[in-house]
GROMACS .gro file of N, CA and C in nm:
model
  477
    1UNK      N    1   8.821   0.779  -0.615
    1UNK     CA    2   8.745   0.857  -0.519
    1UNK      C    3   8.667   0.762  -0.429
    2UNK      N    4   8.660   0.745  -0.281
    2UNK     CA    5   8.620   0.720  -0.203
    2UNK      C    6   8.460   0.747  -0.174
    3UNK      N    7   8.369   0.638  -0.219
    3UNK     CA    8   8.225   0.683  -0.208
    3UNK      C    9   8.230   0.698  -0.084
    4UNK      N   10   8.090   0.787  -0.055
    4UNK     CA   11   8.014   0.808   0.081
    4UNK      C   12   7.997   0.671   0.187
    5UNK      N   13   7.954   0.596   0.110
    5UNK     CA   14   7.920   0.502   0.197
    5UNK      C   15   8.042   0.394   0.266
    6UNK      N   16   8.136   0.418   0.124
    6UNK     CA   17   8.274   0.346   0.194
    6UNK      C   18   8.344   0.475   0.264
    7UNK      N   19   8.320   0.581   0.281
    7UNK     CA   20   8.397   0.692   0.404
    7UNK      C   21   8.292   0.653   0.532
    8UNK      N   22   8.162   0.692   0.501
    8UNK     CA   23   8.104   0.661   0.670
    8UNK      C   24   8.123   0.482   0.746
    9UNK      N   25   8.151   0.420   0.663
    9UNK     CA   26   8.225   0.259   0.729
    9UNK      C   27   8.338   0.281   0.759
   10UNK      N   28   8.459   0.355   0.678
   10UNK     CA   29   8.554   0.373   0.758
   10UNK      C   30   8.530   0.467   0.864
   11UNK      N   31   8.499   0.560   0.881
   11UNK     CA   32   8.455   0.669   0.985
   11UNK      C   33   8.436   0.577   1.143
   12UNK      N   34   8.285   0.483   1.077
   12UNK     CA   35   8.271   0.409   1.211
   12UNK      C   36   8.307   0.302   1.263
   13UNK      N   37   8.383   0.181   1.134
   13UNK     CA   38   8.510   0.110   1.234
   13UNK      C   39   8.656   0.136   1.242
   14UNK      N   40   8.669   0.274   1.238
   14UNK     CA   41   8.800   0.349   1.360
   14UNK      C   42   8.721   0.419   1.506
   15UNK      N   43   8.614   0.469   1.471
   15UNK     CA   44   8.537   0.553   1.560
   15UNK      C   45   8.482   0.457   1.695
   16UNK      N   46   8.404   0.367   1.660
   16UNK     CA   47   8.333   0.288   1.766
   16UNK      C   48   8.408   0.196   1.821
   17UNK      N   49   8.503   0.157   1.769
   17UNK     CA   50   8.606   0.078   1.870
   17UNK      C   51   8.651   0.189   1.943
   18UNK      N   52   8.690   0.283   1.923
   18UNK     CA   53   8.848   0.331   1.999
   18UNK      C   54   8.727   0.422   2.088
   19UNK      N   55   8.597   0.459   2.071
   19UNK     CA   56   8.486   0.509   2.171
   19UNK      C   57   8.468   0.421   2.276
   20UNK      N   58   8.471   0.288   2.235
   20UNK     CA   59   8.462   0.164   2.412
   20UNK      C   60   8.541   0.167   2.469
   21UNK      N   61   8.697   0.191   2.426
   21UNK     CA   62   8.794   0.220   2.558
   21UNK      C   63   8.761   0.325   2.689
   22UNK      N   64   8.697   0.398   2.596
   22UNK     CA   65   8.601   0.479   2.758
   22UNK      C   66   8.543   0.387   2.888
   23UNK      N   67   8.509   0.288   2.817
   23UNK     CA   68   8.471   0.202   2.921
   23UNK      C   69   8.515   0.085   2.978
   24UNK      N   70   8.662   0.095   2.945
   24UNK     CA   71   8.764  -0.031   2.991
   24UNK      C   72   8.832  -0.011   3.042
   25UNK      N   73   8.847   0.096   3.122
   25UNK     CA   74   8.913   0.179   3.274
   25UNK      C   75   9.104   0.187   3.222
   26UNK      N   76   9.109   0.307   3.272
   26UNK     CA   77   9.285   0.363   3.286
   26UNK      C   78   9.352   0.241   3.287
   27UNK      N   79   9.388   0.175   3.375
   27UNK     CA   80   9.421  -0.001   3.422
   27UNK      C   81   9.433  -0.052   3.340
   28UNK      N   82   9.333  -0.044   3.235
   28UNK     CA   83   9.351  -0.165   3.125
   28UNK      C   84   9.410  -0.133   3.044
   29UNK      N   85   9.356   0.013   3.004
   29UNK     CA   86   9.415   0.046   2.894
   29UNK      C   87   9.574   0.054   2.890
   30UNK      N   88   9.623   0.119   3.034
   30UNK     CA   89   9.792   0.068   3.024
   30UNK      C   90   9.858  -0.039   3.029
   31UNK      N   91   9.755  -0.132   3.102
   31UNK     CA   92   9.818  -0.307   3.099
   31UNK      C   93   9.799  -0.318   2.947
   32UNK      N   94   9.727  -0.307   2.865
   32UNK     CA   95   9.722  -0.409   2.740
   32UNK      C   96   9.746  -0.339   2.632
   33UNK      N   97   9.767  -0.195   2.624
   33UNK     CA   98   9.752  -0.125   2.506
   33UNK      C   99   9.915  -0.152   2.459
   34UNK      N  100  10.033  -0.203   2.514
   34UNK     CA  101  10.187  -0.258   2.430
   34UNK      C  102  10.109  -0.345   2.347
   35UNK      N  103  10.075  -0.432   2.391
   35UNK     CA  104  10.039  -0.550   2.282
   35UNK      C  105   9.900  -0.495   2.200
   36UNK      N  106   9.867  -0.384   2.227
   36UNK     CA  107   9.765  -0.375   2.127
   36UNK      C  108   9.834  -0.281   2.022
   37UNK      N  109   9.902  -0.223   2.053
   37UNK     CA  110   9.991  -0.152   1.950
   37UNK      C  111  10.089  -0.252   1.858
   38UNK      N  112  10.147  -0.353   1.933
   38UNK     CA  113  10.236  -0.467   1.852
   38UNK      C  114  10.100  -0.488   1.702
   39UNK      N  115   9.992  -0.544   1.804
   39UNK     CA  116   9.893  -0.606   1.700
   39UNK      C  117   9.897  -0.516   1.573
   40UNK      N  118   9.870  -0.393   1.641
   40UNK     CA  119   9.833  -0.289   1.474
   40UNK      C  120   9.986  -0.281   1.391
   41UNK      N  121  10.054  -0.304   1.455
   41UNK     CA  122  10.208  -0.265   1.348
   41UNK      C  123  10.171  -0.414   1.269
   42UNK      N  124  10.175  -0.532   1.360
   42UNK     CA  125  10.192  -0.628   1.280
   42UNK      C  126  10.062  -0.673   1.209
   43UNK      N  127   9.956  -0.639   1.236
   43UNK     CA  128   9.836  -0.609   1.132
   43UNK      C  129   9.832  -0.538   1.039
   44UNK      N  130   9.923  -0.461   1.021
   44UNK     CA  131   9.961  -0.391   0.922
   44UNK      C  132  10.033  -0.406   0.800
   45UNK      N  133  10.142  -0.483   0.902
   45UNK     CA  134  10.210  -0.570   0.791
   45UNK      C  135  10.150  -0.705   0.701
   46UNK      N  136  10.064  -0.718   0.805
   46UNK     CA  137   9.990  -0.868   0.726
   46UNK      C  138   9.886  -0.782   0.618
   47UNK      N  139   9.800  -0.627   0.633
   47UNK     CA  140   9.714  -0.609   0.513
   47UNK      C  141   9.809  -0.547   0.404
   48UNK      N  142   9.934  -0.522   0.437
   48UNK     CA  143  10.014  -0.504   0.331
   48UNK      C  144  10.097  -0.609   0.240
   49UNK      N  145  10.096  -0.675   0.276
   49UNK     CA  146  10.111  -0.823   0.214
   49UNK      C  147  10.013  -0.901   0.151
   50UNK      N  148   9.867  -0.903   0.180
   50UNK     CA  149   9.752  -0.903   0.148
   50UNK      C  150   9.714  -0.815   0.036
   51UNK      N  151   9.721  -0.663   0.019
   51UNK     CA  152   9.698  -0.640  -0.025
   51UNK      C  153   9.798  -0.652  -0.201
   52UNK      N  154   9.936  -0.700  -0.164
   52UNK     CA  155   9.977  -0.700  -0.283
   52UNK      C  156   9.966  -0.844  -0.338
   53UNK      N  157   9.915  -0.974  -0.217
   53UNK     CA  158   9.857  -1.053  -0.296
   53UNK      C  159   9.707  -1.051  -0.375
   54UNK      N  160   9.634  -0.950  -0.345
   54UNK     CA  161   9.496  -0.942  -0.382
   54UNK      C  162   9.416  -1.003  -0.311
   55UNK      N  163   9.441  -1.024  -0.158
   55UNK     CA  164   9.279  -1.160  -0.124
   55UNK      C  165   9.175  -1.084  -0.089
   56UNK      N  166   9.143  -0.997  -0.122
   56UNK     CA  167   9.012  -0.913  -0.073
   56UNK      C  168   9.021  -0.797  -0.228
   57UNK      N  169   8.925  -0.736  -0.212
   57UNK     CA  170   8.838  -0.669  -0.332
   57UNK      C  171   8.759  -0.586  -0.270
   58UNK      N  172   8.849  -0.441  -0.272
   58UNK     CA  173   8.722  -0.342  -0.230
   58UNK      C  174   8.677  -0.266  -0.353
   59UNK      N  175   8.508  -0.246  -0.356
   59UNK     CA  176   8.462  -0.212  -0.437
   59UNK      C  177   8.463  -0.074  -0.502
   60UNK      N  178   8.512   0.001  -0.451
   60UNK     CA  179   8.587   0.165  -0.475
   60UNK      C  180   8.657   0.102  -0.590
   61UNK      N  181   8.606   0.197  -0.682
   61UNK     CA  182   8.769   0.237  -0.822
   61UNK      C  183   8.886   0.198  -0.809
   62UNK      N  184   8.952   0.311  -0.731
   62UNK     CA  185   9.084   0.323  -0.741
   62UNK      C  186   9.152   0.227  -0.575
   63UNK      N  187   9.236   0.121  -0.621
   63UNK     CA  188   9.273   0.057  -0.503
   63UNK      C  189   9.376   0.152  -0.381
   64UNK      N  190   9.381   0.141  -0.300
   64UNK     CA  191   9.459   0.255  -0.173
   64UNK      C  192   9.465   0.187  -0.092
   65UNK      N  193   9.576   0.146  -0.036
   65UNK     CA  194   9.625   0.095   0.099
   65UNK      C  195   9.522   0.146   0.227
   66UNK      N  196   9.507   0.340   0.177
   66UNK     CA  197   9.468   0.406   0.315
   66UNK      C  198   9.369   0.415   0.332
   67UNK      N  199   9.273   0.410   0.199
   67UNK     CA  200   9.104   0.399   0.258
   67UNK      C  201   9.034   0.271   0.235
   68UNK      N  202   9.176   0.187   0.225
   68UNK     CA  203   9.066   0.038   0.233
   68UNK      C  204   9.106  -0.028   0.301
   69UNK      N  205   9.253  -0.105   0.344
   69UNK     CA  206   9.278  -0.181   0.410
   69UNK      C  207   9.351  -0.118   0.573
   70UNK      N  208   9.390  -0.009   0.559
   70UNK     CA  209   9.433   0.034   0.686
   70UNK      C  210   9.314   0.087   0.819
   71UNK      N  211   9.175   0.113   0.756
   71UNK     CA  212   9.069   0.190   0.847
   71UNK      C  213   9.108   0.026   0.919
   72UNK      N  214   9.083  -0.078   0.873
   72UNK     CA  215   9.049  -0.199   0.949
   72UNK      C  216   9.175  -0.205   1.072
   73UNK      N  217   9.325  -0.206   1.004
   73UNK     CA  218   9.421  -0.185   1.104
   73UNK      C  219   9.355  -0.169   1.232
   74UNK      N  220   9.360   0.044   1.172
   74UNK     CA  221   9.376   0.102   1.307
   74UNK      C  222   9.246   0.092   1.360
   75UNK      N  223   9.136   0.079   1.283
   75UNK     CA  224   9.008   0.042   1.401
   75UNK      C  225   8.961  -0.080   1.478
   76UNK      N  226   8.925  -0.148   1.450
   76UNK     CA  227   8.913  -0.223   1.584
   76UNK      C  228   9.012  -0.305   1.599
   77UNK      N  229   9.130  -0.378   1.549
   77UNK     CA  230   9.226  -0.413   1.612
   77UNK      C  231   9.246  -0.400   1.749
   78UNK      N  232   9.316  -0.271   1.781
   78UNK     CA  233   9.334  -0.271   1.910
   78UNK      C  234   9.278  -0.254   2.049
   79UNK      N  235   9.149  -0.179   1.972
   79UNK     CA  236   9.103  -0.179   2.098
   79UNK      C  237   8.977  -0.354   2.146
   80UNK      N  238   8.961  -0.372   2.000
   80UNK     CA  239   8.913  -0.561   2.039
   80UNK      C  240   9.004  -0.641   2.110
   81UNK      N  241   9.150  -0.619   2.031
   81UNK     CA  242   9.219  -0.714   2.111
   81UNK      C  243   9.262  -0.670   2.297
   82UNK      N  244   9.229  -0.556   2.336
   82UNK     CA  245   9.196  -0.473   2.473
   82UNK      C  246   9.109  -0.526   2.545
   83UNK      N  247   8.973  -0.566   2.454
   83UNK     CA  248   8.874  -0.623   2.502
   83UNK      C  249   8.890  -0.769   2.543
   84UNK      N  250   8.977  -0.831   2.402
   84UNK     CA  251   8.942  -0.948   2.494
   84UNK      C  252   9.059  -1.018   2.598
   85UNK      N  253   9.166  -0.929   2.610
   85UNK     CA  254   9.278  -0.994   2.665
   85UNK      C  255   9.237  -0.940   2.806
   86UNK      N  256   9.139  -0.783   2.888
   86UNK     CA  257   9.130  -0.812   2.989
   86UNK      C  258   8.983  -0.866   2.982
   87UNK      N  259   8.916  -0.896   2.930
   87UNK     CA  260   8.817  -0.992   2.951
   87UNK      C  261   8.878  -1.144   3.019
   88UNK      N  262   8.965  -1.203   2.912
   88UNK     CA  263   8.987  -1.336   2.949
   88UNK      C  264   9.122  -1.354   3.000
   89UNK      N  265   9.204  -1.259   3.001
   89UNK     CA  266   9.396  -1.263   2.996
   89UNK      C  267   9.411  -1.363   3.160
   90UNK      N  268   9.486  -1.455   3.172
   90UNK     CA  269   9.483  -1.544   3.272
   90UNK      C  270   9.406  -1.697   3.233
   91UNK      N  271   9.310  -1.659   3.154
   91UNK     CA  272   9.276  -1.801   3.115
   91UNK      C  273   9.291  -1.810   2.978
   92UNK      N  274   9.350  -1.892   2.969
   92UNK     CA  275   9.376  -1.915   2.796
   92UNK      C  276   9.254  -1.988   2.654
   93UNK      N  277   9.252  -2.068   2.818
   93UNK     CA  278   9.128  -2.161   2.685
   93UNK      C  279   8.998  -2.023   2.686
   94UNK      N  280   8.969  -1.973   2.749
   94UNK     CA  281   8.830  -1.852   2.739
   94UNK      C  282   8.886  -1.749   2.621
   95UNK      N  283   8.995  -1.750   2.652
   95UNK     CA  284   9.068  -1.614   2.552
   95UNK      C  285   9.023  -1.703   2.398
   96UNK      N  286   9.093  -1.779   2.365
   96UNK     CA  287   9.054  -1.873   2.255
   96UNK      C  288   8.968  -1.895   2.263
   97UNK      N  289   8.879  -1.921   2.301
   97UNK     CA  290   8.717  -1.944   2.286
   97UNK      C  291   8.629  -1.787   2.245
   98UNK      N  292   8.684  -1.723   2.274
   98UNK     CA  293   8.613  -1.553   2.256
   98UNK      C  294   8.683  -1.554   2.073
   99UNK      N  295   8.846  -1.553   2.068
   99UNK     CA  296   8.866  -1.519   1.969
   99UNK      C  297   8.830  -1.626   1.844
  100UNK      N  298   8.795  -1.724   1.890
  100UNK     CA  299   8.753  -1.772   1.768
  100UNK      C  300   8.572  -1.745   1.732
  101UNK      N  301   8.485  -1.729   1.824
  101UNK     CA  302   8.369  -1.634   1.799
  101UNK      C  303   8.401  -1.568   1.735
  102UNK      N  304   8.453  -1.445   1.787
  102UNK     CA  305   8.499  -1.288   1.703
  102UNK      C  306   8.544  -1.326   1.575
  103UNK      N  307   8.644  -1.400   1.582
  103UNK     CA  308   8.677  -1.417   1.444
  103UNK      C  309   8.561  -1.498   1.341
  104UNK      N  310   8.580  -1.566   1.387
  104UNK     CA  311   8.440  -1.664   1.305
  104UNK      C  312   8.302  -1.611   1.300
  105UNK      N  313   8.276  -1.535   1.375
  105UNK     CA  314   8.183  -1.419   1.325
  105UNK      C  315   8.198  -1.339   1.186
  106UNK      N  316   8.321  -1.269   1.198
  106UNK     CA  317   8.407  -1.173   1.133
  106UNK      C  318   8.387  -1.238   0.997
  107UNK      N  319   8.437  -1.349   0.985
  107UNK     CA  320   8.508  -1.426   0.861
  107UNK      C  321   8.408  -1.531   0.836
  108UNK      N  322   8.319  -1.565   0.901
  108UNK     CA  323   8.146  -1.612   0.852
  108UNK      C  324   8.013  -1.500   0.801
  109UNK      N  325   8.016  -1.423   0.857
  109UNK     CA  326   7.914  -1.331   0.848
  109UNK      C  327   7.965  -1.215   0.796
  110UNK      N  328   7.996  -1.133   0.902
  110UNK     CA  329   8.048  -1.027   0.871
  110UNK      C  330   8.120  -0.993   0.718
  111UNK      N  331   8.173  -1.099   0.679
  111UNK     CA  332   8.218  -1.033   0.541
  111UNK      C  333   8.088  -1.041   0.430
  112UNK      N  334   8.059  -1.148   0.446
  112UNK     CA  335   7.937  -1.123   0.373
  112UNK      C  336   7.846  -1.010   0.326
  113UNK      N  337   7.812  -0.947   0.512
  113UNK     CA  338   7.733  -0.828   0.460
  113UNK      C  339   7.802  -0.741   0.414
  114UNK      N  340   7.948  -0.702   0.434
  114UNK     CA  341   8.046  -0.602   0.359
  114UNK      C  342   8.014  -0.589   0.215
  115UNK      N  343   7.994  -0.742   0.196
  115UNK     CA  344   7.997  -0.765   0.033
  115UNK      C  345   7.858  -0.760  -0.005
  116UNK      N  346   7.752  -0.762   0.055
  116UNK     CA  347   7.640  -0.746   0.037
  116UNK      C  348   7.665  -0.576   0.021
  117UNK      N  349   7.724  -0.472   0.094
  117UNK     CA  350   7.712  -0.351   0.145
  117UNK      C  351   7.803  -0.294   0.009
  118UNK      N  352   7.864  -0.400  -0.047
  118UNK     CA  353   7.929  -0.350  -0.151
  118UNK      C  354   8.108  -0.274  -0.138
  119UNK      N  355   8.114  -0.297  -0.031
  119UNK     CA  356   8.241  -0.241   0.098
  119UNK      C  357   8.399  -0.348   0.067
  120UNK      N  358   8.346  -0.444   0.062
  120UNK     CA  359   8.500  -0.544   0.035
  120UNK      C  360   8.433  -0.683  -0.002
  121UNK      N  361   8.473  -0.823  -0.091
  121UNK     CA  362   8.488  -0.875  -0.075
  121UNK      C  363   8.579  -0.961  -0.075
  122UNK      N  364   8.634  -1.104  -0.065
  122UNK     CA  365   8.686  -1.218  -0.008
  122UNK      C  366   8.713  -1.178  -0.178
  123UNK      N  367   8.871  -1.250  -0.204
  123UNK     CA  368   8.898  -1.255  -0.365
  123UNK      C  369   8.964  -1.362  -0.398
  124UNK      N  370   9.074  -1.417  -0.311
  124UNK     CA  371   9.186  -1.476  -0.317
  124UNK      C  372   9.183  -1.615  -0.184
  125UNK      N  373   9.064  -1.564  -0.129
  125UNK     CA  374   9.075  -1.632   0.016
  125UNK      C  375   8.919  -1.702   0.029
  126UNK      N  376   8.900  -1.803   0.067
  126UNK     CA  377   8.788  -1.814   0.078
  126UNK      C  378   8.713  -1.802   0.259
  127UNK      N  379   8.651  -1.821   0.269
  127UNK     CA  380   8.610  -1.775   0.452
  127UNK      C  381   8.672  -1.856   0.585
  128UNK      N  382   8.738  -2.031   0.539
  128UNK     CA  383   8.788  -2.058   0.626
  128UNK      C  384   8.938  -2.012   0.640
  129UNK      N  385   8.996  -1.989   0.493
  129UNK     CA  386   9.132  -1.927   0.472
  129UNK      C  387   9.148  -1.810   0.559
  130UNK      N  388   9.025  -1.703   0.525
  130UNK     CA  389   9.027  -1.572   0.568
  130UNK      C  390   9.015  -1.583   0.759
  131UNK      N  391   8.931  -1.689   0.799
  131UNK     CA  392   8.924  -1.753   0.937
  131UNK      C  393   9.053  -1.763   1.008
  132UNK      N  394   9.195  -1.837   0.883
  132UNK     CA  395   9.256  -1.901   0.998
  132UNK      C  396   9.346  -1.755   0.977
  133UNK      N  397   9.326  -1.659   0.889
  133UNK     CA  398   9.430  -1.527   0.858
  133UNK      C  399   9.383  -1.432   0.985
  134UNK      N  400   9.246  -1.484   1.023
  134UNK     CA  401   9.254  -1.355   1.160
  134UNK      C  402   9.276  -1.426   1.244
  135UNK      N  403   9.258  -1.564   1.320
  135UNK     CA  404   9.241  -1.633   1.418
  135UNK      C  405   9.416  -1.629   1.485
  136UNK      N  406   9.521  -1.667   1.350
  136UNK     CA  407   9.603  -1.725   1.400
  136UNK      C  408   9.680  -1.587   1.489
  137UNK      N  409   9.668  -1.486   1.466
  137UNK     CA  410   9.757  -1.366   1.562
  137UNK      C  411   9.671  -1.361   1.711
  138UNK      N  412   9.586  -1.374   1.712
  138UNK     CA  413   9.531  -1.452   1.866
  138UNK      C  414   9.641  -1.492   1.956
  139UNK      N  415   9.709  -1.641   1.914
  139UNK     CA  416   9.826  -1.679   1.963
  139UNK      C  417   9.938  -1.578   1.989
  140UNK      N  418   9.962  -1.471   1.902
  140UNK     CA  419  10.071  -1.374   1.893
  140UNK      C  420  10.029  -1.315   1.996
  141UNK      N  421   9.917  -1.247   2.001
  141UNK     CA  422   9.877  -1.147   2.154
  141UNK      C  423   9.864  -1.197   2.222
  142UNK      N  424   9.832  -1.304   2.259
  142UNK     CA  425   9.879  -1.358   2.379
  142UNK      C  426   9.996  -1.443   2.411
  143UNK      N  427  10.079  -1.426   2.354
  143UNK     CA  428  10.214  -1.441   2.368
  143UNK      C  429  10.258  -1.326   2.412
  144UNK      N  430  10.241  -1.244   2.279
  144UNK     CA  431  10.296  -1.077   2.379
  144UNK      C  432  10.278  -1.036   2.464
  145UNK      N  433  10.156  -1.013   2.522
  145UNK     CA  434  10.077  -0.999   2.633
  145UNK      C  435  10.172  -1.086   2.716
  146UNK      N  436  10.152  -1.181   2.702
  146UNK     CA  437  10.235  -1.330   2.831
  146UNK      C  438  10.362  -1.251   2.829
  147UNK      N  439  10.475  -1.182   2.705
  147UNK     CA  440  10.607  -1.174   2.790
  147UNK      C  441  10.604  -1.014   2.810
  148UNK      N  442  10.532  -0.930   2.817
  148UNK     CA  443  10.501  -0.838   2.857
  148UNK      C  444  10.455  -0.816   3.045
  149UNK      N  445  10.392  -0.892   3.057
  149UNK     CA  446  10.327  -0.913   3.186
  149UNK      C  447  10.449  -0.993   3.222
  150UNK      N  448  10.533  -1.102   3.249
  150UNK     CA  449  10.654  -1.121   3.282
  150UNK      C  450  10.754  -1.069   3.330
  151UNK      N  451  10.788  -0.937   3.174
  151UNK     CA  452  10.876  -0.817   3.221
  151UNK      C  453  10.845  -0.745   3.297
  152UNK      N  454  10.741  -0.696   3.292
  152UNK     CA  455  10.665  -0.614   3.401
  152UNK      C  456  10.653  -0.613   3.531
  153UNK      N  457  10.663  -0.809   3.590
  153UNK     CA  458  10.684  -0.839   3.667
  153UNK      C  459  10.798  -0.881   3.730
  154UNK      N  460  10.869  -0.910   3.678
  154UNK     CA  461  11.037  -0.878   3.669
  154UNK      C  462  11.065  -1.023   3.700
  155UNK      N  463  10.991  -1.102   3.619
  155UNK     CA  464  10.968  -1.242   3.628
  155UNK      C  465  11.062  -1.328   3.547
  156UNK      N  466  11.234  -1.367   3.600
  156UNK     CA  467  11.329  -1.456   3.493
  156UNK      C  468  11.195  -1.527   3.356
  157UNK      N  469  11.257  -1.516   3.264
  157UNK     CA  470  11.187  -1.585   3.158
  157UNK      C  471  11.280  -1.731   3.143
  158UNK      N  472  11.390  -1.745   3.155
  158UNK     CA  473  11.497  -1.855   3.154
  158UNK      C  474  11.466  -1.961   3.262
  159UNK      N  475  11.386  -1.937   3.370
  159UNK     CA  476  11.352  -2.055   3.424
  159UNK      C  477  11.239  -2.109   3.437
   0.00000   0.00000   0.00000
């Protein structure tokens, strides 16, 4: 059974991400939301692989794919990675410089208070491990993003 306090955390990181796309205009949301959808399939696949290695520990009873490791998927995944690809998309080194904040936030702090909050902790991974497990799909979205915007532009990729 899903305590209270681990339902209102999932509640509000699916809720408050996908509430700021209100404020990242029509435009963006159709330029970037392919690759923000790639992200969540293939974020998906990475907490399902995760989760049958064990590197995290949520503190609920009974372990569940759906109320522990998927709220993270589908909540801020996509609409962060929205944020920061039209924030920085065109410059690469800024894009990398944002996502390793975010992440290194995430995977310095942020888990901590989870685990302070009693919500998940680190099991299998320790914080720079867990660092380079969010950092490295960075590169992936903006790759996708890069041959997305290409096709779009009807831009040969072969030369």
């Amino acid at each position: 059974m899903i305590s209270r306090k681990h339902l209102g955390f999932n509640l509000s990181i699916i809720a408050i991400p996908w509430l700021s796309l209100f404020f990242i205009g029509k435009h963006s949301i159709r330029r970037y939301s392919l690759a923000g959808i790639f992200i969540i399939i293939f974020e998906i696949i990475n907490h399902l692989y995760g989760h049958q290695r064990k590197w995290r520990r949520f503190y609920d009873k009974k372990d569940s794919f759906i109320k522990d490791e998927l709220p993270f998927s589908i909540g801020p995944y996509m609409p962060l990675s929205m944020w920061l690809l039209k924030s920085s998309y065109g410059n690469f080194k800024k894009f990398l410089l944002l996502n390793i904040v975010v992440d290194g936030i995430f995977a310095f702090f942020f888990i901590d208070v989870l685990k302070r909050l009693k919500i998940v902790s680190l099991n299998r991974l320790n914080h720079f491990q867990f660092f380079i497990y969010l950092h490295y799909k960075a590169y992936l979205l903006y790759g996708v993003q890069y041959l997305f915007e290409k096709e779009k532009n009807g831009v040969d990729l072969k030369t």
